């Protein structure tokens, strides 16, 4: 009787084993398929983000090109005379007048500092190196280079 019972149980188990293995295999396949879909979704999200970054970069580049073109046109338009003598004279005098004004103010401040140092009893040999620094030299060099290069450029282009 035990043999019959064990034979029946063993036969039933052997009959159900392939079905159980198929079920476990399908569960593994479903997990694998779900993992692959998750990976594909993550990849598509990454690709979408990259495409959005490319679109943003292209838009920034297009804006930059447009801004540079507008600046180029504005600078070119500034160099054109209007034909109205007083307006042209005023337009061409703006840069020199502003330069002279600020450099005059700059020199006045430096002279006032020198006078104050001399009035405080400091010798001019010690005062001048303290007042006339490398920054001052660089500022004046920049202004002079701007004006002389501007003049050379205008002569080269036949405007001076």
PDB file of C-alpha atoms in Angstrom:
ATOM      1  CA  UNK A   1       0.000   0.000   0.000  1.00  0.00           C
ATOM      2  CA  UNK A   2       2.844   2.364   0.807  1.00  0.00           C
ATOM      3  CA  UNK A   3       4.416   1.472  -2.478  1.00  0.00           C
ATOM      4  CA  UNK A   4       1.221   2.336  -4.278  1.00  0.00           C
ATOM      5  CA  UNK A   5       0.909   5.595  -2.429  1.00  0.00           C
ATOM      6  CA  UNK A   6       4.590   6.489  -3.022  1.00  0.00           C
ATOM      7  CA  UNK A   7       4.304   5.434  -6.657  1.00  0.00           C
ATOM      8  CA  UNK A   8       1.241   7.647  -7.110  1.00  0.00           C
ATOM      9  CA  UNK A   9       2.905  10.606  -5.416  1.00  0.00           C
ATOM     10  CA  UNK A  10       6.117  10.115  -7.347  1.00  0.00           C
ATOM     11  CA  UNK A  11       4.229   9.698 -10.618  1.00  0.00           C
ATOM     12  CA  UNK A  12       2.163  12.830  -9.896  1.00  0.00           C
ATOM     13  CA  UNK A  13       5.276  14.777  -8.950  1.00  0.00           C
ATOM     14  CA  UNK A  14       7.094  13.665 -12.096  1.00  0.00           C
ATOM     15  CA  UNK A  15       4.035  14.591 -14.147  1.00  0.00           C
ATOM     16  CA  UNK A  16       3.804  18.053 -12.537  1.00  0.00           C
ATOM     17  CA  UNK A  17       7.581  18.721 -12.569  1.00  0.00           C
ATOM     18  CA  UNK A  18       7.738  19.773 -16.241  1.00  0.00           C
ATOM     19  CA  UNK A  19       4.733  22.057 -15.756  1.00  0.00           C
ATOM     20  CA  UNK A  20       6.329  23.569 -12.642  1.00  0.00           C
ATOM     21  CA  UNK A  21       9.627  24.056 -14.497  1.00  0.00           C
ATOM     22  CA  UNK A  22       7.790  25.711 -17.410  1.00  0.00           C
ATOM     23  CA  UNK A  23       5.993  28.015 -14.991  1.00  0.00           C
ATOM     24  CA  UNK A  24       9.279  28.959 -13.278  1.00  0.00           C
ATOM     25  CA  UNK A  25      10.917  29.474 -16.667  1.00  0.00           C
ATOM     26  CA  UNK A  26       8.066  31.747 -17.824  1.00  0.00           C
ATOM     27  CA  UNK A  27       8.319  33.739 -14.588  1.00  0.00           C
ATOM     28  CA  UNK A  28      12.051  34.220 -15.235  1.00  0.00           C
ATOM     29  CA  UNK A  29      11.332  35.215 -18.825  1.00  0.00           C
ATOM     30  CA  UNK A  30       8.737  37.752 -17.633  1.00  0.00           C
ATOM     31  CA  UNK A  31      11.229  39.210 -15.150  1.00  0.00           C
ATOM     32  CA  UNK A  32      13.865  39.340 -17.861  1.00  0.00           C
ATOM     33  CA  UNK A  33      11.428  40.943 -20.326  1.00  0.00           C
ATOM     34  CA  UNK A  34      10.393  43.508 -17.712  1.00  0.00           C
ATOM     35  CA  UNK A  35      14.056  44.285 -16.949  1.00  0.00           C
ATOM     36  CA  UNK A  36      14.739  44.689 -20.695  1.00  0.00           C
ATOM     37  CA  UNK A  37      11.758  47.034 -21.036  1.00  0.00           C
ATOM     38  CA  UNK A  38      13.015  49.073 -18.064  1.00  0.00           C
ATOM     39  CA  UNK A  39      16.445  49.288 -19.719  1.00  0.00           C
ATOM     40  CA  UNK A  40      14.860  50.316 -23.025  1.00  0.00           C
ATOM     41  CA  UNK A  41      12.775  52.972 -21.256  1.00  0.00           C
ATOM     42  CA  UNK A  42      15.850  54.331 -19.465  1.00  0.00           C
ATOM     43  CA  UNK A  43      17.735  54.381 -22.783  1.00  0.00           C
ATOM     44  CA  UNK A  44      14.913  56.252 -24.516  1.00  0.00           C
ATOM     45  CA  UNK A  45      14.771  58.768 -21.667  1.00  0.00           C
ATOM     46  CA  UNK A  46      18.519  59.277 -21.936  1.00  0.00           C
ATOM     47  CA  UNK A  47      18.313  59.640 -25.694  1.00  0.00           C
ATOM     48  CA  UNK A  48      15.429  62.106 -25.344  1.00  0.00           C
ATOM     49  CA  UNK A  49      17.384  64.178 -22.825  1.00  0.00           C
ATOM     50  CA  UNK A  50      20.391  64.160 -25.144  1.00  0.00           C
ATOM     51  CA  UNK A  51      18.227  65.247 -28.079  1.00  0.00           C
ATOM     52  CA  UNK A  52      16.746  68.067 -25.986  1.00  0.00           C
ATOM     53  CA  UNK A  53      20.279  69.166 -25.072  1.00  0.00           C
ATOM     54  CA  UNK A  54      21.222  69.126 -28.768  1.00  0.00           C
ATOM     55  CA  UNK A  55      18.160  71.207 -29.627  1.00  0.00           C
ATOM     56  CA  UNK A  56      19.003  73.651 -26.839  1.00  0.00           C
ATOM     57  CA  UNK A  57      22.613  73.908 -28.005  1.00  0.00           C
ATOM     58  CA  UNK A  58      21.488  74.473 -31.590  1.00  0.00           C
ATOM     59  CA  UNK A  59      19.074  77.176 -30.430  1.00  0.00           C
ATOM     60  CA  UNK A  60      21.817  78.835 -28.367  1.00  0.00           C
ATOM     61  CA  UNK A  61      24.182  78.711 -31.325  1.00  0.00           C
ATOM     62  CA  UNK A  62      21.549  80.164 -33.643  1.00  0.00           C
ATOM     63  CA  UNK A  63      20.825  82.927 -31.143  1.00  0.00           C
ATOM     64  CA  UNK A  64      24.554  83.622 -30.817  1.00  0.00           C
ATOM     65  CA  UNK A  65      24.959  83.815 -34.592  1.00  0.00           C
ATOM     66  CA  UNK A  66      21.974  86.149 -34.805  1.00  0.00           C
ATOM     67  CA  UNK A  67      23.307  88.320 -31.981  1.00  0.00           C
ATOM     68  CA  UNK A  68      26.736  88.526 -33.614  1.00  0.00           C
ATOM     69  CA  UNK A  69      25.151  89.421 -36.944  1.00  0.00           C
ATOM     70  CA  UNK A  70      23.068  92.145 -35.282  1.00  0.00           C
ATOM     71  CA  UNK A  71      26.168  93.478 -33.515  1.00  0.00           C
ATOM     72  CA  UNK A  72      28.100  93.434 -36.788  1.00  0.00           C
ATOM     73  CA  UNK A  73      25.336  95.362 -38.533  1.00  0.00           C
ATOM     74  CA  UNK A  74      25.098  97.845 -35.655  1.00  0.00           C
ATOM     75  CA  UNK A  75      28.840  98.480 -35.695  1.00  0.00           C
ATOM     76  CA  UNK A  76      28.796  98.871 -39.476  1.00  0.00           C
ATOM     77  CA  UNK A  77      25.876 101.298 -39.208  1.00  0.00           C
ATOM     78  CA  UNK A  78      27.738 103.352 -36.615  1.00  0.00           C
ATOM     79  CA  UNK A  79      30.582 103.896 -39.051  1.00  0.00           C
ATOM     80  CA  UNK A  80      28.284 105.324 -41.716  1.00  0.00           C
ATOM     81  CA  UNK A  81      27.872 109.066 -41.963  1.00  0.00           C
ATOM     82  CA  UNK A  82      24.313 110.368 -42.055  1.00  0.00           C
ATOM     83  CA  UNK A  83      25.000 113.353 -44.330  1.00  0.00           C
ATOM     84  CA  UNK A  84      23.818 115.836 -41.680  1.00  0.00           C
ATOM     85  CA  UNK A  85      26.987 117.759 -40.772  1.00  0.00           C
ATOM     86  CA  UNK A  86      26.115 118.636 -37.176  1.00  0.00           C
ATOM     87  CA  UNK A  87      24.917 115.092 -36.418  1.00  0.00           C
ATOM     88  CA  UNK A  88      28.023 113.566 -37.999  1.00  0.00           C
ATOM     89  CA  UNK A  89      30.278 115.968 -36.065  1.00  0.00           C
ATOM     90  CA  UNK A  90      28.504 115.136 -32.809  1.00  0.00           C
ATOM     91  CA  UNK A  91      28.692 111.407 -33.543  1.00  0.00           C
ATOM     92  CA  UNK A  92      32.413 111.478 -34.300  1.00  0.00           C
ATOM     93  CA  UNK A  93      33.197 113.613 -31.246  1.00  0.00           C
ATOM     94  CA  UNK A  94      31.547 111.370 -28.650  1.00  0.00           C
ATOM     95  CA  UNK A  95      34.443 108.939 -28.157  1.00  0.00           C
ATOM     96  CA  UNK A  96      37.167 111.589 -27.935  1.00  0.00           C
ATOM     97  CA  UNK A  97      35.158 113.820 -25.611  1.00  0.00           C
ATOM     98  CA  UNK A  98      34.371 110.947 -23.258  1.00  0.00           C
ATOM     99  CA  UNK A  99      38.001 109.796 -23.340  1.00  0.00           C
ATOM    100  CA  UNK A 100      39.332 113.303 -22.637  1.00  0.00           C
ATOM    101  CA  UNK A 101      36.822 113.845 -19.841  1.00  0.00           C
ATOM    102  CA  UNK A 102      37.556 110.617 -17.997  1.00  0.00           C
ATOM    103  CA  UNK A 103      41.312 110.847 -18.495  1.00  0.00           C
ATOM    104  CA  UNK A 104      41.235 114.468 -17.284  1.00  0.00           C
ATOM    105  CA  UNK A 105      39.259 113.391 -14.223  1.00  0.00           C
ATOM    106  CA  UNK A 106      41.676 110.496 -13.679  1.00  0.00           C
ATOM    107  CA  UNK A 107      44.708 112.808 -13.859  1.00  0.00           C
ATOM    108  CA  UNK A 108      43.008 115.299 -11.519  1.00  0.00           C
ATOM    109  CA  UNK A 109      42.446 112.593  -8.907  1.00  0.00           C
ATOM    110  CA  UNK A 110      46.041 111.350  -9.228  1.00  0.00           C
ATOM    111  CA  UNK A 111      47.351 114.941  -8.923  1.00  0.00           C
ATOM    112  CA  UNK A 112      45.174 115.528  -5.837  1.00  0.00           C
ATOM    113  CA  UNK A 113      46.571 112.383  -4.227  1.00  0.00           C
ATOM    114  CA  UNK A 114      50.118 113.522  -5.015  1.00  0.00           C
ATOM    115  CA  UNK A 115      49.445 116.982  -3.525  1.00  0.00           C
ATOM    116  CA  UNK A 116      47.929 115.395  -0.420  1.00  0.00           C
ATOM    117  CA  UNK A 117      50.966 113.121  -0.040  1.00  0.00           C
ATOM    118  CA  UNK A 118      53.369 116.036  -0.464  1.00  0.00           C
ATOM    119  CA  UNK A 119      51.375 118.142   2.042  1.00  0.00           C
ATOM    120  CA  UNK A 120      51.595 115.243   4.493  1.00  0.00           C
ATOM    121  CA  UNK A 121      55.364 115.492   4.316  1.00  0.00           C
ATOM    122  CA  UNK A 122      56.121 112.557   2.019  1.00  0.00           C
ATOM    123  CA  UNK A 123      58.826 113.203  -0.556  1.00  0.00           C
ATOM    124  CA  UNK A 124      57.892 113.145  -4.217  1.00  0.00           C
ATOM    125  CA  UNK A 125      60.444 110.347  -4.820  1.00  0.00           C
ATOM    126  CA  UNK A 126      58.400 108.079  -2.527  1.00  0.00           C
ATOM    127  CA  UNK A 127      54.968 109.401  -3.548  1.00  0.00           C
ATOM    128  CA  UNK A 128      55.126 108.988  -7.324  1.00  0.00           C
ATOM    129  CA  UNK A 129      55.878 105.216  -7.366  1.00  0.00           C
ATOM    130  CA  UNK A 130      52.997 104.730  -4.910  1.00  0.00           C
ATOM    131  CA  UNK A 131      50.585 106.784  -7.016  1.00  0.00           C
ATOM    132  CA  UNK A 132      51.698 105.654 -10.508  1.00  0.00           C
ATOM    133  CA  UNK A 133      51.224 101.860 -10.345  1.00  0.00           C
ATOM    134  CA  UNK A 134      51.349  99.068 -12.914  1.00  0.00           C
ATOM    135  CA  UNK A 135      47.569  99.289 -13.126  1.00  0.00           C
ATOM    136  CA  UNK A 136      47.846 102.946 -14.122  1.00  0.00           C
ATOM    137  CA  UNK A 137      50.450 102.091 -16.730  1.00  0.00           C
ATOM    138  CA  UNK A 138      48.224  99.349 -18.142  1.00  0.00           C
ATOM    139  CA  UNK A 139      45.235 101.720 -18.250  1.00  0.00           C
ATOM    140  CA  UNK A 140      47.133 104.389 -20.162  1.00  0.00           C
ATOM    141  CA  UNK A 141      48.690 101.805 -22.493  1.00  0.00           C
ATOM    142  CA  UNK A 142      45.223 100.449 -23.256  1.00  0.00           C
ATOM    143  CA  UNK A 143      43.803 103.895 -24.008  1.00  0.00           C
ATOM    144  CA  UNK A 144      46.745 104.881 -26.208  1.00  0.00           C
ATOM    145  CA  UNK A 145      46.675 101.545 -28.050  1.00  0.00           C
ATOM    146  CA  UNK A 146      42.951 101.929 -28.621  1.00  0.00           C
ATOM    147  CA  UNK A 147      43.346 105.356 -30.182  1.00  0.00           C
ATOM    148  CA  UNK A 148      46.449 104.623 -32.253  1.00  0.00           C
ATOM    149  CA  UNK A 149      45.186 101.264 -33.488  1.00  0.00           C
ATOM    150  CA  UNK A 150      41.823 102.856 -34.264  1.00  0.00           C
ATOM    151  CA  UNK A 151      43.554 105.562 -36.283  1.00  0.00           C
ATOM    152  CA  UNK A 152      45.738 103.030 -38.128  1.00  0.00           C
ATOM    153  CA  UNK A 153      42.675 100.907 -38.867  1.00  0.00           C
ATOM    154  CA  UNK A 154      40.763 103.880 -40.225  1.00  0.00           C
ATOM    155  CA  UNK A 155      43.714 104.864 -42.425  1.00  0.00           C
ATOM    156  CA  UNK A 156      43.959 101.318 -43.710  1.00  0.00           C
ATOM    157  CA  UNK A 157      40.280 101.332 -44.606  1.00  0.00           C
ATOM    158  CA  UNK A 158      40.562 104.793 -46.193  1.00  0.00           C
ATOM    159  CA  UNK A 159      38.381 106.640 -43.661  1.00  0.00           C
ATOM    160  CA  UNK A 160      40.974 108.976 -42.152  1.00  0.00           C
TER     161      UNK A 160
END
